[in-house]
mmCIF file of C-alpha atoms in Angstrom:
data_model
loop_
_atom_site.group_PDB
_atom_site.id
_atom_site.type_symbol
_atom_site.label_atom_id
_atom_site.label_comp_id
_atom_site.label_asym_id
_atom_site.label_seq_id
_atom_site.Cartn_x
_atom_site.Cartn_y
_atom_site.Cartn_z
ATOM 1 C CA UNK H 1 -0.834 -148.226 67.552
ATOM 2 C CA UNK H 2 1.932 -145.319 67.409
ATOM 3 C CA UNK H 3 3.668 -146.597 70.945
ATOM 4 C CA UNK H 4 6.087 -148.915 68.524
ATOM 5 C CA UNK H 5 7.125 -146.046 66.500
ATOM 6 C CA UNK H 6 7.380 -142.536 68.631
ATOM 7 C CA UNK H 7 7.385 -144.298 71.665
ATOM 8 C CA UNK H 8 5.623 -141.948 73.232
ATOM 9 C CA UNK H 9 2.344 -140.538 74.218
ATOM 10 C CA UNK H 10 1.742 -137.047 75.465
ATOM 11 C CA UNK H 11 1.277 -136.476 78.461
ATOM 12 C CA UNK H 12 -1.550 -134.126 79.697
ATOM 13 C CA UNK H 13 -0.238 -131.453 82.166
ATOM 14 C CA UNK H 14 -3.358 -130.136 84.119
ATOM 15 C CA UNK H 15 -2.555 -126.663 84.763
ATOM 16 C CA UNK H 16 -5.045 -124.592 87.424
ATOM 17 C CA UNK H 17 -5.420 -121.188 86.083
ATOM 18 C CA UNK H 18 -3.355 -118.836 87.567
ATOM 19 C CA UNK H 19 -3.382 -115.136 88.276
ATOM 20 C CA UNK H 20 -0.578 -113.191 87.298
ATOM 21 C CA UNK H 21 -0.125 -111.533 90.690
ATOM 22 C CA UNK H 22 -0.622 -115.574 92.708
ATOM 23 C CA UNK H 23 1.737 -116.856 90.110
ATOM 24 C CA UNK H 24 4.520 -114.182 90.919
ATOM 25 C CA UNK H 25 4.076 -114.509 94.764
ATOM 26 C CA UNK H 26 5.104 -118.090 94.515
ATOM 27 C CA UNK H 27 8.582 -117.058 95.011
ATOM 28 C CA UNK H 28 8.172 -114.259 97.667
ATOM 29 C CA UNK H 29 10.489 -115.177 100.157
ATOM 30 C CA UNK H 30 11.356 -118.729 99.261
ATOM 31 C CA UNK H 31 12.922 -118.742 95.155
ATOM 32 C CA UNK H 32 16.539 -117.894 96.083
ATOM 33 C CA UNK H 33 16.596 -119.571 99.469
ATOM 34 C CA UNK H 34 19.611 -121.714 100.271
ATOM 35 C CA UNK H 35 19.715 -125.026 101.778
ATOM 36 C CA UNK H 36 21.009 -128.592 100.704
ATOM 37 C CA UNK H 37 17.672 -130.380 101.105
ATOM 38 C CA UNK H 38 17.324 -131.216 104.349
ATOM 39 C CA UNK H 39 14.863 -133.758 106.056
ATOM 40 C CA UNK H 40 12.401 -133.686 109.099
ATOM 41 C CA UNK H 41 9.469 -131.725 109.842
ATOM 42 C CA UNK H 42 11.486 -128.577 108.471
ATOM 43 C CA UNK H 43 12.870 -129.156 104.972
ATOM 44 C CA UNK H 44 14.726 -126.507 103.232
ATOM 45 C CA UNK H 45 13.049 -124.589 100.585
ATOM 46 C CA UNK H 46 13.468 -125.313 96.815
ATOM 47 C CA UNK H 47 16.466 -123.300 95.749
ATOM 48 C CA UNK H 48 17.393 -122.023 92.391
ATOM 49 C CA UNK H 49 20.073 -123.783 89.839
ATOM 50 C CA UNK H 50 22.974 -121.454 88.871
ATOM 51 C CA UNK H 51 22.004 -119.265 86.722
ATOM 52 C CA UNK H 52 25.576 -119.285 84.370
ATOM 53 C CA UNK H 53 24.767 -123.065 83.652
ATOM 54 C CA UNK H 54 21.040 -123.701 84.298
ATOM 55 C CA UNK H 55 19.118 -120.353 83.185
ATOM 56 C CA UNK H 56 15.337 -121.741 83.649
ATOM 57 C CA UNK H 57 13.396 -121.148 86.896
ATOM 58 C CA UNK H 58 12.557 -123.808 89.322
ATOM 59 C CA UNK H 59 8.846 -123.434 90.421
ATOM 60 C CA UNK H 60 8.757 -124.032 94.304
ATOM 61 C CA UNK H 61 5.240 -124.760 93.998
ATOM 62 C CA UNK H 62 5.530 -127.776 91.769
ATOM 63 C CA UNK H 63 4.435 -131.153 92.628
ATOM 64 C CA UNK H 64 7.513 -132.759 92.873
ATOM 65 C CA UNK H 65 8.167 -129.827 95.976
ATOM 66 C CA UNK H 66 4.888 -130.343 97.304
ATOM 67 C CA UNK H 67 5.797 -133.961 97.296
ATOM 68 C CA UNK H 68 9.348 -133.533 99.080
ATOM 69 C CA UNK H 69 8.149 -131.240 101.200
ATOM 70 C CA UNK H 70 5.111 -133.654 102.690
ATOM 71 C CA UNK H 71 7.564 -136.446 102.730
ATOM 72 C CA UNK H 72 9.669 -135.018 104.908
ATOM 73 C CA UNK H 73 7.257 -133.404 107.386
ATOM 74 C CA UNK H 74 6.031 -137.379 107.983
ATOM 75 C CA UNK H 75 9.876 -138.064 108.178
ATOM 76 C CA UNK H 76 10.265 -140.502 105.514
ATOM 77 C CA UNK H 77 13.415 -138.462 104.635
ATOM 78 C CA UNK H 78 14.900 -141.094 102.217
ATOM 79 C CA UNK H 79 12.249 -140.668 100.101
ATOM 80 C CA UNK H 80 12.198 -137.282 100.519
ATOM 81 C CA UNK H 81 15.460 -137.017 99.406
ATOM 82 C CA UNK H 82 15.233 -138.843 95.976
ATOM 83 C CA UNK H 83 11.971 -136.333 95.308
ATOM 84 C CA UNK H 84 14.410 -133.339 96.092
ATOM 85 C CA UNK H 85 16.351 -134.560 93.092
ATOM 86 C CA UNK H 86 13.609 -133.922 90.891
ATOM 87 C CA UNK H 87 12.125 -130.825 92.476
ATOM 88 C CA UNK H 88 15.625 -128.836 92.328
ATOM 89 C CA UNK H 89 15.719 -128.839 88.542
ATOM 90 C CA UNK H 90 13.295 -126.313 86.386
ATOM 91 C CA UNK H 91 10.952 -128.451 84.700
ATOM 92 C CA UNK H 92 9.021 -127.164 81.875
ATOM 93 C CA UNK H 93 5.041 -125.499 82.673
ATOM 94 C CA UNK H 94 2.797 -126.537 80.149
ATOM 95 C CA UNK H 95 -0.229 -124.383 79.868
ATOM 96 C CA UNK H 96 -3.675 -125.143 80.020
ATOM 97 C CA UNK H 97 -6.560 -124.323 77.510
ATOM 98 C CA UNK H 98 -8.270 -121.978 80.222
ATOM 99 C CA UNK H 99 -6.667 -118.521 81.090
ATOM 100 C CA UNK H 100 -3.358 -118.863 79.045
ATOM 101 C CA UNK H 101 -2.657 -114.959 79.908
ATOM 102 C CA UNK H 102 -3.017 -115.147 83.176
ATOM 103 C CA UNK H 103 -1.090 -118.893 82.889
ATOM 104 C CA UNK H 104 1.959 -117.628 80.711
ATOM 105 C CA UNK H 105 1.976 -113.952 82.348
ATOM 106 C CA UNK H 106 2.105 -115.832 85.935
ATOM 107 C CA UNK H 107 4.964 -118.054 85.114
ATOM 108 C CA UNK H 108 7.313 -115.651 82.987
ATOM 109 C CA UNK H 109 6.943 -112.986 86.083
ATOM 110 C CA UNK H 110 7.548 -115.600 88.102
ATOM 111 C CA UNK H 111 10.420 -116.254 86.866
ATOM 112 C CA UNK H 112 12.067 -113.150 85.782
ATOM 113 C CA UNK H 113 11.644 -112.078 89.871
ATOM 114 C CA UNK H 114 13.520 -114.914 90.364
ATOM 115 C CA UNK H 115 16.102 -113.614 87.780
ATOM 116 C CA UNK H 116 15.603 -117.159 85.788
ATOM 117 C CA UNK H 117 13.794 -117.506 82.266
ATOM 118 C CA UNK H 118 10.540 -119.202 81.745
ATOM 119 C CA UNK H 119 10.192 -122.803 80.145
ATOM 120 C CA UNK H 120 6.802 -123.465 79.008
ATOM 121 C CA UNK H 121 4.979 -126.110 76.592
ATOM 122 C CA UNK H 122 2.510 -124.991 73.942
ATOM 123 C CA UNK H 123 0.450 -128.323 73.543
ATOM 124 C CA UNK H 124 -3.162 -127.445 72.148
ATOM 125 C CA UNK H 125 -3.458 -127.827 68.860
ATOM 126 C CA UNK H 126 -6.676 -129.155 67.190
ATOM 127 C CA UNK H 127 -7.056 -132.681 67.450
ATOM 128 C CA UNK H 128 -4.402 -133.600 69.451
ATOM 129 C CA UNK H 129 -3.106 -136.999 70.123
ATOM 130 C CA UNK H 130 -5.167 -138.741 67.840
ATOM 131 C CA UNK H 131 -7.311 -139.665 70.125
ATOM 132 C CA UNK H 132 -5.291 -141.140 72.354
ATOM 133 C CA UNK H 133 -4.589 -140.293 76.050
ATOM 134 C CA UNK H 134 -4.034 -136.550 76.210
ATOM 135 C CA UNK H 135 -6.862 -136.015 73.447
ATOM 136 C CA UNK H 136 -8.185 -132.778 72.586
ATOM 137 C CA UNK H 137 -6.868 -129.406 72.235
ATOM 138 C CA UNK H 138 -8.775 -126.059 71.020
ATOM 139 C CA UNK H 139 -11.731 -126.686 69.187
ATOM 140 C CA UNK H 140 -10.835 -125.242 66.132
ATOM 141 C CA UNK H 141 -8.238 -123.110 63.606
ATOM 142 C CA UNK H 142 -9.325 -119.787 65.014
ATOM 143 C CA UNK H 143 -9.742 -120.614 68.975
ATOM 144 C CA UNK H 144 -6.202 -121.958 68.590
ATOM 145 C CA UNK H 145 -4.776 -118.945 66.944
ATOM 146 C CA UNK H 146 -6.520 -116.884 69.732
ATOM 147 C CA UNK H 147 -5.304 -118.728 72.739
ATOM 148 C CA UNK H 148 -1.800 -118.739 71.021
ATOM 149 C CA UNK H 149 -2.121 -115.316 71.156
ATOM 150 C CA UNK H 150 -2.932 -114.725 74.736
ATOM 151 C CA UNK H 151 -0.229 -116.698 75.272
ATOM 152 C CA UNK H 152 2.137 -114.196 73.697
ATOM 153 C CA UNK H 153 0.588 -111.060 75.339
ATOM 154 C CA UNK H 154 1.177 -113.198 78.900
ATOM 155 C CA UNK H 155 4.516 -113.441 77.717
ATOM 156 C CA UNK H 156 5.000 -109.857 77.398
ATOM 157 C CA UNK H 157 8.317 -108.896 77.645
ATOM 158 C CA UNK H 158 9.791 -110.963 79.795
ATOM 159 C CA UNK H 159 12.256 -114.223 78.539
ATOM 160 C CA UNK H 160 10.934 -117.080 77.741
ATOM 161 C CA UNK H 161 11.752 -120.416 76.187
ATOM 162 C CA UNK H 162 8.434 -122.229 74.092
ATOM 163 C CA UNK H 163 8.532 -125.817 73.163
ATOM 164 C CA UNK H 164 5.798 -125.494 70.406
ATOM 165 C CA UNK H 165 3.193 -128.591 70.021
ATOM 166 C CA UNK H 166 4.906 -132.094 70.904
ATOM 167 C CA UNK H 167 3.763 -134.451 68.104
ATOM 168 C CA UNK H 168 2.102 -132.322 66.219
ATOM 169 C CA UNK H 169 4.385 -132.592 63.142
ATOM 170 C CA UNK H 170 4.811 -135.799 64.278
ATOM 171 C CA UNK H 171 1.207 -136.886 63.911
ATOM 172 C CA UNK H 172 1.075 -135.566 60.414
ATOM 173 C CA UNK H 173 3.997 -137.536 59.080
ATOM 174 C CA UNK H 174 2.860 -141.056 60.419
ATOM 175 C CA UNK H 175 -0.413 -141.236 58.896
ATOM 176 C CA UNK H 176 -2.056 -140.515 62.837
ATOM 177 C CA UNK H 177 -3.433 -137.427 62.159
ATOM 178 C CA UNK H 178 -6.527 -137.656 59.214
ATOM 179 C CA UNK H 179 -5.152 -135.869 55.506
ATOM 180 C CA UNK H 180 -7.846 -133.047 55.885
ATOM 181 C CA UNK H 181 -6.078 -131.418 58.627
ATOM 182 C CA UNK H 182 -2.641 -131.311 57.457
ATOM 183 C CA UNK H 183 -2.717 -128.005 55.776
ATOM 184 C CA UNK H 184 -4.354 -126.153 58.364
ATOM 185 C CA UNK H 185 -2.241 -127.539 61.250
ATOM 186 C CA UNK H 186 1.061 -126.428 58.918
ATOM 187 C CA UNK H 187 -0.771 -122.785 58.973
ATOM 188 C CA UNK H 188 -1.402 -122.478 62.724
ATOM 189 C CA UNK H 189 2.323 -123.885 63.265
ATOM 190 C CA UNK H 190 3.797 -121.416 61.318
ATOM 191 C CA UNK H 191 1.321 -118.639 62.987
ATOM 192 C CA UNK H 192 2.047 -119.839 65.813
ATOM 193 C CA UNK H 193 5.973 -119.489 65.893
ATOM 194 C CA UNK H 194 5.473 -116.078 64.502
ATOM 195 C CA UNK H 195 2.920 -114.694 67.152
ATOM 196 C CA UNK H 196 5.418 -115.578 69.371
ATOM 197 C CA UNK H 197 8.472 -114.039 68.044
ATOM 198 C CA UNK H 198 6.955 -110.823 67.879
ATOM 199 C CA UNK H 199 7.744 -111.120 71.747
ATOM 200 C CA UNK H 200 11.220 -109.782 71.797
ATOM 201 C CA UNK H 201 12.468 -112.290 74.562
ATOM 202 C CA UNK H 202 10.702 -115.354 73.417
ATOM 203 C CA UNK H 203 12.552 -118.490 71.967
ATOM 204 C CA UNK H 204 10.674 -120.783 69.663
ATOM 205 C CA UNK H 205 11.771 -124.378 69.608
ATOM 206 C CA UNK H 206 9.126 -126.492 67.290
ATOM 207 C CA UNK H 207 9.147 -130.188 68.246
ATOM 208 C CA UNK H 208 10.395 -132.822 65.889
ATOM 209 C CA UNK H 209 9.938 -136.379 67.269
ATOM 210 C CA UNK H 210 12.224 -138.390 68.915
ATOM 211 C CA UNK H 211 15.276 -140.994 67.389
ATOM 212 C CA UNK H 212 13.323 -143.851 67.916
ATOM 213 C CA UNK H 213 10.827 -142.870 65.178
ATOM 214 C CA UNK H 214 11.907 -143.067 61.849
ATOM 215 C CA UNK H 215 14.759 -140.882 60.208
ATOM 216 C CA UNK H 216 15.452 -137.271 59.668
ATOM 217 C CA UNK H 217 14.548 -137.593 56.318
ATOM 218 C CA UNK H 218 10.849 -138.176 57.361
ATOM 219 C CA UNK H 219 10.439 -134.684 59.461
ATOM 220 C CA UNK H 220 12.699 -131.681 57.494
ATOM 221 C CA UNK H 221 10.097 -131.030 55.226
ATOM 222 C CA UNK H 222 7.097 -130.661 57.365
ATOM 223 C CA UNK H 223 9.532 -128.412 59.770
ATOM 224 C CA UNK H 224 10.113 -125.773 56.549
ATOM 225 C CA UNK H 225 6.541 -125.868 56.254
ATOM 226 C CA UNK H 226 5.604 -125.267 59.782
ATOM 227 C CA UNK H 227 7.912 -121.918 59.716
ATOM 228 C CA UNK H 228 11.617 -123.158 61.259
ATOM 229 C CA UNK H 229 13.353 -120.751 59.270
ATOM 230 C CA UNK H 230 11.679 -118.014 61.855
ATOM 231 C CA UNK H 231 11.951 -120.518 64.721
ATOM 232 C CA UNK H 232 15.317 -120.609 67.336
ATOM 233 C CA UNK H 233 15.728 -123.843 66.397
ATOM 234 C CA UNK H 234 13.505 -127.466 66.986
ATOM 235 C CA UNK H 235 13.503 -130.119 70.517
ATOM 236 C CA UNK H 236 13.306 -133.775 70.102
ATOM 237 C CA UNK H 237 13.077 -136.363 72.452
ATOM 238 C CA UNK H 238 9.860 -134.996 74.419
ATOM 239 C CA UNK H 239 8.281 -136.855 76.762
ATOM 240 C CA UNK H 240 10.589 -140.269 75.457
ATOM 241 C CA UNK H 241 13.188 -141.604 76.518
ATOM 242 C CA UNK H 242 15.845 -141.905 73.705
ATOM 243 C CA UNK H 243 19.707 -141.621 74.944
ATOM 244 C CA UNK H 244 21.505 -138.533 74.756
ATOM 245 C CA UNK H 245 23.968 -139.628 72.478
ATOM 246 C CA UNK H 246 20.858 -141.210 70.031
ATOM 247 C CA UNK H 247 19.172 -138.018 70.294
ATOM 248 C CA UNK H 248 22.163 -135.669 69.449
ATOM 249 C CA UNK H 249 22.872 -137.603 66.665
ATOM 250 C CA UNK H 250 19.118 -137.250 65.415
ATOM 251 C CA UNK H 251 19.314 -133.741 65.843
ATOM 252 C CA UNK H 252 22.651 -133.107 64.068
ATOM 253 C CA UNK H 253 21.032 -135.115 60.671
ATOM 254 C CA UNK H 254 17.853 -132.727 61.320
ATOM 255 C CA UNK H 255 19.933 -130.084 61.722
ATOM 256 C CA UNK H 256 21.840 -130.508 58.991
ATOM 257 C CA UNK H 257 18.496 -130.088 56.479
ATOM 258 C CA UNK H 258 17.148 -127.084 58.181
ATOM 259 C CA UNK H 259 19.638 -124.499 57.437
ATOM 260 C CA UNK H 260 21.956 -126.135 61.040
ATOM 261 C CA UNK H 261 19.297 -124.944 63.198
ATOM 262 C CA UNK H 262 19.882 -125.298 66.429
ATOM 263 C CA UNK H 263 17.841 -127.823 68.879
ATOM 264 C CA UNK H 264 17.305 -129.002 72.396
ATOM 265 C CA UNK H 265 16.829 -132.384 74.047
ATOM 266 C CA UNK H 266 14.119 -133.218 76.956
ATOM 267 C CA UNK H 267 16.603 -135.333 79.270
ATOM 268 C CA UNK H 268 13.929 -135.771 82.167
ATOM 269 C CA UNK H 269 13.328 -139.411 82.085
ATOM 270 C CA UNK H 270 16.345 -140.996 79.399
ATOM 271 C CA UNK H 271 18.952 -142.086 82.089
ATOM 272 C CA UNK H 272 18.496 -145.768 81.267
ATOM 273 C CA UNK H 273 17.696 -145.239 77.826
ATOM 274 C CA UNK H 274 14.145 -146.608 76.497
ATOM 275 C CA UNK H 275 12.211 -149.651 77.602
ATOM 276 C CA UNK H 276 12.209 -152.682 75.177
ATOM 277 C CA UNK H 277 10.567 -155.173 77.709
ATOM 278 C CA UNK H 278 6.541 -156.069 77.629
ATOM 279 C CA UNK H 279 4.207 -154.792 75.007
ATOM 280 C CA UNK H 280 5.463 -152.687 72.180
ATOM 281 C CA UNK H 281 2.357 -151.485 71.993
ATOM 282 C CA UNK H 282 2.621 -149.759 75.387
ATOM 283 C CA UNK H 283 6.048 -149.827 76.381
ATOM 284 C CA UNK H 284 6.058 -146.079 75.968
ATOM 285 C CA UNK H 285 3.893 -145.601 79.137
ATOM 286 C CA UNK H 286 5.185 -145.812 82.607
ATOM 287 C CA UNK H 287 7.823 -148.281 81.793
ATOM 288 C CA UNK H 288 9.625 -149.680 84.790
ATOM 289 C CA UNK H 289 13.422 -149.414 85.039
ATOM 290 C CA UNK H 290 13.681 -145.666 83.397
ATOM 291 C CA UNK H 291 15.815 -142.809 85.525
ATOM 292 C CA UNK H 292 16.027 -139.517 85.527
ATOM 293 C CA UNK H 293 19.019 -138.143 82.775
ATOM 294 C CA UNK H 294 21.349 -135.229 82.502
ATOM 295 C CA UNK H 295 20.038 -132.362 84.752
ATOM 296 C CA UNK H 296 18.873 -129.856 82.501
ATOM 297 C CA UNK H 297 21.718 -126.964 81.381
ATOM 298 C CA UNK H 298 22.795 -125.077 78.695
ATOM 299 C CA UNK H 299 26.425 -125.920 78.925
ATOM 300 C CA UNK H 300 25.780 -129.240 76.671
ATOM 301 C CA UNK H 301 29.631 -129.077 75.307
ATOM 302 C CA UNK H 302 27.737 -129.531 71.590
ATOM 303 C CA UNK H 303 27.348 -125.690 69.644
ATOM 304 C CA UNK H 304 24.477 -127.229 68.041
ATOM 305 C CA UNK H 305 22.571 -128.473 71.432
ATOM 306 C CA UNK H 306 21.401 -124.914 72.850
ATOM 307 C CA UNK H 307 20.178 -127.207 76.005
ATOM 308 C CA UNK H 308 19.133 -130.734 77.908
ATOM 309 C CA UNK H 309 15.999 -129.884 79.580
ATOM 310 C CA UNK H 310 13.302 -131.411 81.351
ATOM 311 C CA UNK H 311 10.115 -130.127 79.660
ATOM 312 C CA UNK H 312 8.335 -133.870 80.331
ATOM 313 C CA UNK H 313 7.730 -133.379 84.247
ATOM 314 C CA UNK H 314 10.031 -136.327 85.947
ATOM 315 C CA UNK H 315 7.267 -138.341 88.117
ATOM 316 C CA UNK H 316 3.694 -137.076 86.714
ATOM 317 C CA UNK H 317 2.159 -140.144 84.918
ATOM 318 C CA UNK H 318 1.761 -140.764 80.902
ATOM 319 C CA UNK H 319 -1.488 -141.727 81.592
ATOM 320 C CA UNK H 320 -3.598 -144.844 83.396
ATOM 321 C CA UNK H 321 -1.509 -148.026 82.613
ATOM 322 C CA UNK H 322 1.091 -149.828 84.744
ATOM 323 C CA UNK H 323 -0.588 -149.226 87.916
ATOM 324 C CA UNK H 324 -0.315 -145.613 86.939
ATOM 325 C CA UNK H 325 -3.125 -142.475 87.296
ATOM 326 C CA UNK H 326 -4.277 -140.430 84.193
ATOM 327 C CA UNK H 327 -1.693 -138.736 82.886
ATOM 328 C CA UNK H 328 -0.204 -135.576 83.887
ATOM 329 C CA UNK H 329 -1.401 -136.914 87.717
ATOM 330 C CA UNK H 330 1.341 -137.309 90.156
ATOM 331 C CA UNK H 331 2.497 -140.827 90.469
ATOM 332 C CA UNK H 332 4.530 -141.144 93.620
ATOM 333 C CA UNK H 333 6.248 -144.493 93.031
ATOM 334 C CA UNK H 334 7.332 -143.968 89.468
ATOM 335 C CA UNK H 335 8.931 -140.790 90.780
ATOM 336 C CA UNK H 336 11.206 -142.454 92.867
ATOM 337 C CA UNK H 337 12.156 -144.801 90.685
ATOM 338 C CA UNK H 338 13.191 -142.305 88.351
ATOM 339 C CA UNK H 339 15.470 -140.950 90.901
ATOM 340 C CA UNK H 340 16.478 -143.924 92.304
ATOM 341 C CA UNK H 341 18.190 -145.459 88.930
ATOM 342 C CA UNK H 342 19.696 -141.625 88.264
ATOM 343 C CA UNK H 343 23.278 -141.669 88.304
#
């Protein structure tokens, strides 16, 4: 029902549990390895971005690596080569319900041995997604503000950047989410962003939709009462694939009613803008014809855009439609699309 106005659905990122000591080794030897992607049956490891433009580590493990990697040991380097274009940008980790110290602690030492800060997704709140494909979440008020809390002591204090809840706010305003949990999913919002400011390195972006639902005036309200005044700002655009232009001009007129917070923009998947072909109903998921967009940086040119980022993963499915897999799964052929149409 909500595909015609957020255009989106959330995708569900299955994360394995992972140590904080297996986490950390995933860049022993490989993290700062050069190399310009190379094909055969011995491609080049993934590199990092520079770190003066693109501050967020690139995991090596990821699946779109994996992917390029595989495809070029059978020698389908083409294809290998498009994948590359996705696996040599940081994408965003979103953690998983289980072990989310060991999760957050893995990634953030990860990446501070790689000399690159952390990009995770905080996407567990109680009754998530309506329903819908990436249902769920913790099963209640207090085993949310606990796991928020391991999350922050895995954080420690090393740098990170938290994209807090996609849709959550969103789901309150558009009548998705039922009244009696509105005031208690304002509380653990607000906890939330200040559990995780008492990291000293931590930045707190809370999501706020995406252009293609609604207006500004809809959304500045419930971000003052899910704590933005202690947040570093808000991201828009998650997981959809609203321009960058649209979306920058969203987030000004946000901006502009939240004391000119700051915000950032998920680019992964808005090089062609969104889909307006098929059902409106599900035009949202896996729609054909999308590309990757700006490669994520912090040099965005706008003082109010701290960064274009790719916190949807590029080529991991929004769930079983299209021809697609459950979401969060790897989906091969949409991934080279994506990079395909990228310009």
């Amino acid at each position: 029902m909500y595909g015609s106005y957020s255009g989106r659905r959330r995708v569900r990122v299955r994360v394995a549990a992972v140590g904080a000591v297996g986490a950390a080794l995933l860049l022993a030897g490989c993290s700062s390895s050069g190399g310009d992607g190379g094909g055969g049956t011995s491609p080049d490891p993934v590199k990092q971005q520079p770190k003066g433009s693109d501050p967020y580590w690139v995991n090596p493990e990821g699946n779109a690596a994996k992917q390029a990697a595989a495809l070029a040991k059978k020698g389908e380097d083409e294809k290998a080569g498009l994948i590359r274009k996705i696996a040599e940008q940081p994408a965003a980790e979103w953690i998983g319900p289980e072990n989310a110290e060991a999760q957050a602690k893995g990634y953030t030492e990860a990446a501070e041995k790689a000399d690159r800060d952390a990009l995770l997704v905080l996407y567990n709140i109680p009754h998530r997604d309506c329903g819908q494909f990436s249902k769920g979440g913790a099963a209640d008020g207090n085993a949310y503000r606990a796991w928020v809390d391991q999350v922050a002591k895995g954080i420690g204090d090393r740098p990170a950047t938290v994209i807090l809840e996609p849709d959550a706010l969103l789901h309150l305003v558009d009548g998705c989410t039922p009244d009696e949990f509105h005031e208690e999913r304002y509380d653990l919002l607000k906890g939330a962003v200040e559990r995780l400011k008492e990291q000293p390195k931590a930045k707190v972006y809370l999501d706020a939709g995406n252009a293609g639902w609604k207006s500004p005036d809809s959304l500045f309200e419930p971000l003052q009462r899910a704590g933005i005044a202690k947040a570093d700002g808000f991201s828009v655009n998650v997981s959809n694939f609203q321009t960058t232009r649209v979306s920058k001009d969203f987030g000004r007129k946000l901006s502009a009613k939240v004391g000119n917070k700051p915000f950032v923009i998920d680019t992964s998947r808005n090089g062609n803008g969104p889909y307006t072909g098929g059902d409106p109903e599900e035009n949202w998921c896996n729609p054909p014809g999308r590309a990757l967009g700006e490669k994520p940086t912090t040099k965005t040119g706008d003082e109010l855009v701290d960064a274009f980022l790719w916190i949807k993963r590029p080529g991991e499915s929004d769930g079983d439609c299209k021809g697609g897999p459950k979401a969060g799964e790897w989906y091969e052929e949409y991934a080279l699309e994506l990079a395909r149409n990228a310009k």
